[in-house]
Tab-separated table of C-alpha atoms in Angstrom:
chain	number	residue	atom	x	y	z
A	465	MET	CA	-16.220	17.055	2.219
A	466	LYS	CA	-16.928	13.934	0.172
A	467	LEU	CA	-14.397	11.515	-1.296
A	468	GLY	CA	-14.752	10.289	-4.859
A	469	ILE	CA	-12.971	7.031	-5.686
A	470	TYR	CA	-12.618	6.872	-9.466
A	471	GLY	CA	-13.029	3.211	-10.258
A	472	ALA	CA	-15.281	0.473	-8.917
A	473	SER	CA	-13.357	-2.774	-8.913
A	474	GLY	CA	-10.884	-4.669	-6.710
A	475	HIS	CA	-8.355	-1.889	-6.211
A	476	ALA	CA	-11.110	0.590	-5.409
A	477	LYS	CA	-12.461	-1.817	-2.759
A	478	GLU	CA	-9.067	-1.880	-1.077
A	479	ILE	CA	-8.879	1.916	-1.028
A	480	TYR	CA	-12.388	2.049	0.443
A	481	ASP	CA	-11.403	-0.370	3.224
A	482	LEU	CA	-8.265	1.678	3.931
A	483	VAL	CA	-10.262	4.910	4.171
A	484	ILE	CA	-12.843	3.347	6.506
A	485	GLU	CA	-10.044	2.071	8.749
A	486	MET	CA	-8.348	5.483	8.791
A	487	ASP	CA	-11.528	7.542	9.212
A	488	PRO	CA	-14.165	5.274	10.815
A	489	GLU	CA	-16.312	8.144	12.092
A	490	GLY	CA	-16.297	10.077	8.835
A	491	LYS	CA	-14.571	13.129	10.294
A	492	LYS	CA	-12.597	13.869	7.134
A	493	TRP	CA	-15.032	12.583	4.497
A	494	ASP	CA	-18.718	12.457	5.337
A	495	GLU	CA	-19.537	10.325	2.276
A	496	ILE	CA	-17.659	8.091	-0.155
A	497	ILE	CA	-18.844	8.017	-3.766
A	498	PHE	CA	-17.525	5.595	-6.370
A	499	VAL	CA	-17.209	6.821	-9.938
A	500	ASP	CA	-17.287	4.402	-12.867
A	501	ASP	CA	-17.970	5.270	-16.508
A	502	THR	CA	-18.675	1.669	-17.554
A	503	LYS	CA	-21.697	1.163	-15.286
A	504	ASP	CA	-25.130	2.677	-14.889
A	505	ALA	CA	-25.750	4.659	-11.727
A	506	GLY	CA	-26.296	2.422	-8.721
A	507	PHE	CA	-24.395	1.239	-5.668
A	508	PHE	CA	-20.990	-0.311	-4.969
A	509	ARG	CA	-19.939	-1.395	-1.463
A	510	ASP	CA	-23.198	0.178	-0.237
A	511	CYS	CA	-22.053	3.556	-1.581
A	512	LYS	CA	-23.407	5.601	-4.444
A	513	CYS	CA	-21.707	4.734	-7.749
A	514	ILE	CA	-22.195	7.061	-10.725
A	515	PRO	CA	-20.510	8.035	-14.006
A	516	PHE	CA	-18.183	11.026	-13.916
A	517	GLU	CA	-20.410	13.237	-16.063
A	518	GLN	CA	-23.303	12.736	-13.631
A	519	LEU	CA	-21.042	13.526	-10.689
A	520	CYS	CA	-19.996	16.792	-12.330
A	521	ARG	CA	-23.650	17.782	-12.623
A	522	GLU	CA	-24.453	16.911	-9.014
A	523	TYR	CA	-21.365	18.049	-7.075
A	524	SER	CA	-19.326	21.210	-7.235
A	525	THR	CA	-15.540	21.283	-7.018
A	526	GLU	CA	-15.884	22.500	-3.413
A	527	GLU	CA	-17.993	19.499	-2.332
A	528	ILE	CA	-15.852	16.526	-3.332
A	529	GLU	CA	-12.213	15.563	-3.775
A	530	PHE	CA	-10.847	12.524	-5.589
A	531	CYS	CA	-8.424	9.655	-5.540
A	532	ILE	CA	-7.815	7.299	-8.454
A	533	GLY	CA	-9.002	3.773	-7.689
A	534	VAL	CA	-7.502	1.759	-10.551
A	535	GLY	CA	-4.131	0.038	-10.793
A	536	GLU	CA	-3.553	0.123	-14.569
A	537	PRO	CA	-0.934	2.869	-15.117
A	538	LYS	CA	-2.235	4.092	-18.491
A	539	LEU	CA	-5.773	4.302	-17.176
A	540	LYS	CA	-4.551	5.980	-13.988
A	541	GLU	CA	-3.146	8.766	-16.155
A	542	ILE	CA	-6.365	9.180	-18.171
A	543	LEU	CA	-8.578	9.393	-15.080
A	544	PHE	CA	-6.221	11.691	-13.177
A	545	ASP	CA	-6.054	14.118	-16.098
A	546	LYS	CA	-9.829	14.032	-16.521
A	547	VAL	CA	-10.474	14.886	-12.875
A	548	ASP	CA	-7.769	17.559	-12.894
A	549	LYS	CA	-9.129	19.171	-16.062
A	550	ALA	CA	-12.616	19.330	-14.501
A	551	GLY	CA	-11.182	21.347	-11.598
A	552	TYR	CA	-11.623	18.845	-8.768
A	553	SER	CA	-8.978	18.423	-6.085
A	554	ILE	CA	-7.021	15.160	-5.996
A	555	THR	CA	-6.113	14.113	-2.479
A	556	ASN	CA	-3.441	11.920	-0.895
A	557	ILE	CA	-4.449	8.852	1.132
A	558	ILE	CA	-1.563	7.754	3.334
A	559	TYR	CA	-1.824	5.095	6.004
A	560	PRO	CA	-0.626	6.823	9.197
A	561	LYS	CA	1.361	3.861	10.538
A	562	SER	CA	3.531	3.519	7.443
A	563	TYR	CA	6.998	5.022	7.866
A	564	ILE	CA	7.771	7.972	5.617
A	565	SER	CA	10.968	9.953	6.142
A	566	PRO	CA	10.378	13.667	6.815
A	567	SER	CA	12.561	14.453	3.787
A	568	VAL	CA	10.299	12.604	1.328
A	569	LYS	CA	8.597	14.877	-1.234
A	570	MET	CA	5.200	13.910	-2.609
A	571	GLY	CA	2.852	15.198	-5.276
A	572	ARG	CA	-0.938	14.866	-5.549
A	573	GLY	CA	-3.069	11.748	-5.615
A	574	ILE	CA	-0.570	9.594	-3.723
A	575	ILE	CA	-1.903	6.402	-2.145
A	576	ILE	CA	0.312	4.644	0.397
A	577	LYS	CA	-1.093	1.566	2.082
A	578	ARG	CA	-0.128	-0.375	5.208
A	579	LYS	CA	3.390	-1.218	6.456
A	580	VAL	CA	5.245	0.786	3.820
A	581	SER	CA	8.724	2.161	4.549
A	582	ILE	CA	10.095	5.060	2.486
A	583	SER	CA	13.595	6.318	3.194
A	584	SER	CA	15.309	9.709	2.968
A	585	ASP	CA	15.060	12.167	0.065
A	586	THR	CA	12.764	10.028	-2.053
A	587	ILE	CA	10.529	11.882	-4.535
A	588	ILE	CA	7.081	10.510	-5.344
A	589	LYS	CA	5.262	12.404	-8.080
A	590	ASP	CA	1.534	12.666	-8.864
A	591	ASN	CA	-0.860	9.723	-8.898
A	592	VAL	CA	1.483	7.028	-7.593
A	593	CYS	CA	0.083	4.108	-5.609
A	594	ILE	CA	2.265	2.064	-3.256
A	595	LEU	CA	0.649	-1.066	-1.891
A	596	SER	CA	1.317	-2.773	1.442
A	597	ASN	CA	4.661	-4.047	2.771
A	598	VAL	CA	6.821	-2.147	0.265
A	599	THR	CA	10.324	-0.975	1.219
A	600	ILE	CA	11.814	1.964	-0.690
A	601	GLY	CA	15.412	3.073	-0.193
A	602	HIS	CA	16.861	6.572	-0.131
A	603	ASP	CA	16.982	8.983	-3.095
A	604	VAL	CA	14.460	7.048	-5.180
A	605	VAL	CA	12.420	8.960	-7.787
A	606	ILE	CA	9.017	7.632	-8.817
A	607	GLU	CA	7.504	9.553	-11.718
A	608	LYS	CA	3.778	10.087	-12.330
A	609	HIS	CA	1.119	7.364	-12.611
A	610	CYS	CA	3.249	4.445	-11.390
A	611	GLN	CA	1.919	1.437	-9.498
A	612	ILE	CA	4.094	-0.389	-6.930
A	613	ALA	CA	2.598	-3.733	-5.869
A	614	SER	CA	2.821	-5.364	-2.446
A	615	ASN	CA	6.023	-6.764	-0.913
A	616	ALA	CA	8.347	-5.072	-3.411
A	617	PHE	CA	11.857	-3.946	-2.416
A	618	ILE	CA	13.519	-0.960	-4.077
A	619	GLY	CA	17.159	-0.070	-3.433
A	620	GLY	CA	18.536	3.455	-3.208
A	621	HIS	CA	18.898	5.843	-6.171
A	622	VAL	CA	16.429	3.940	-8.363
A	623	HIS	CA	14.461	5.951	-10.926
A	624	PHE	CA	11.029	4.872	-12.193
A	625	GLY	CA	9.751	6.341	-15.461
A	626	GLU	CA	6.150	7.454	-15.845
A	627	LYS	CA	3.454	4.764	-15.954
A	628	SER	CA	5.809	1.968	-14.954
A	629	TYR	CA	4.511	-1.004	-12.990
A	630	LEU	CA	6.354	-3.022	-10.341
A	631	GLY	CA	4.821	-6.413	-9.606
A	632	THR	CA	4.271	-8.181	-6.288
A	633	GLY	CA	7.478	-9.236	-4.540
A	634	ALA	CA	9.808	-7.741	-7.166
A	635	MET	CA	13.271	-6.614	-6.046
A	636	ILE	CA	15.157	-3.709	-7.628
A	637	ARG	CA	18.897	-3.270	-7.166
A	638	GLU	CA	20.184	0.181	-6.257
A	639	GLU	CA	21.234	2.814	-8.819
A	640	ILE	CA	19.300	1.599	-11.853
A	641	ASN	CA	16.485	2.963	-14.023
A	642	ILE	CA	13.078	1.431	-14.721
A	643	GLY	CA	11.911	2.822	-18.050
A	644	GLU	CA	8.700	4.650	-18.878
A	645	GLY	CA	5.799	2.244	-19.295
A	646	ALA	CA	7.927	-0.729	-18.275
A	647	ILE	CA	6.345	-3.739	-16.564
A	648	VAL	CA	8.378	-5.595	-13.960
A	649	SER	CA	6.684	-8.935	-13.367
A	650	MET	CA	5.857	-10.549	-10.050
A	651	GLY	CA	8.925	-11.767	-8.182
A	652	ALA	CA	11.443	-10.402	-10.693
A	653	VAL	CA	14.954	-9.623	-9.444
A	654	VAL	CA	16.165	-6.604	-11.422
A	655	LEU	CA	19.952	-6.206	-11.516
A	656	LYS	CA	20.313	-3.808	-14.463
A	657	SER	CA	18.330	-0.956	-15.967
A	658	VAL	CA	15.085	-1.715	-17.805
A	659	PRO	CA	14.338	0.092	-21.110
A	660	ASP	CA	11.100	1.942	-21.851
A	661	TYR	CA	8.021	-0.113	-22.712
A	662	VAL	CA	9.284	-3.630	-22.126
A	663	THR	CA	8.196	-6.413	-19.795
A	664	VAL	CA	10.852	-8.135	-17.691
A	665	MET	CA	10.555	-11.361	-15.741
A	666	GLY	CA	12.676	-13.790	-13.753
A	667	ASN	CA	15.813	-13.937	-11.601
A	668	PRO	CA	17.822	-12.249	-12.902
A	669	ALA	CA	15.151	-10.293	-14.781
A	670	ARG	CA	15.243	-10.506	-18.565
A	671	ILE	CA	13.165	-8.878	-21.290
A	672	ILE	CA	10.363	-11.165	-22.429
A	673	SER	CA	8.332	-8.778	-24.609
A	674	ASN	CA	7.798	-5.277	-25.861
A	675	SER	CA	4.972	-3.893	-23.719
A	676	LYS	CA	4.172	-0.695	-25.663
A	677	GLY	CA	0.428	-0.497	-26.144
A	678	GLU	CA	-0.255	-3.345	-23.730
A	679	ASN	CA	-2.122	-3.165	-20.443
A	680	VAL	CA	-0.754	-4.658	-17.248
A	681	PHE	CA	-4.202	-6.023	-16.475
A	682	LYS	CA	-5.834	-7.535	-19.532
A	683	ASN	CA	-9.450	-6.961	-18.436
A	684	ARG	CA	-9.390	-3.170	-18.686
A	685	GLU	CA	-10.337	-2.822	-22.380
A	686	LYS	CA	-13.953	-1.867	-21.587
A	687	MET	CA	-12.886	1.071	-19.418
A	688	PHE	CA	-10.298	2.185	-21.993
A	689	HIS	CA	-12.907	2.068	-24.743
A	690	SER	CA	-15.289	4.136	-22.627
A	691	MET	CA	-12.620	6.758	-21.922
A	692	ASN	CA	-11.544	6.929	-25.585
A	693	VAL	CA	-15.127	7.450	-26.735
A	694	GLN	CA	-15.630	10.286	-24.252
A	695	ASN	CA	-12.318	11.943	-25.187
């Protein structure tokens, strides 16, 4: 079985390094292929890198499974849906030394990096990425296509709406909601619920802008344009 990492940038590099550390002898995946629709076919990290349409011509759905290698929530959703629609499997990549309670329920395409702790009865839905050193309390629900950056702390009974983003070192008080498409900035201390499609910042966190239609990472317009043209 081969692993396709959809994306060929910084986040994809980190996933590649994680996979190599977890599977150094290639027992689970005998080849890693990067997929990027903004570049001509070539190489990335000494691996083959090709557009998705070319991959579909060269590899059957039985030969390769995918993970999503971008951190932008809106783009994560587009790529996940594209792979799913084409009939390819979307796998979980979970660092084995992270602590995950046996009662945690997870969907497809979950990426959990190093030194993560996830407590009882948490639900993590499809295509969520949790970076290193994150602590998640009990009974948390993380909806699809969310991105949780490193060193974040999430109290119990927190609910994240789809495509929300939690920045590095942010802290979320227990029993509140983070709205769909919301952006919680780096280091924010969130003490009350965050509405849909806003950006919050500071301690205590306050709304600084309406984030609807905005990207978390401002350099993703080329990939978005490519995906919109193809769709």
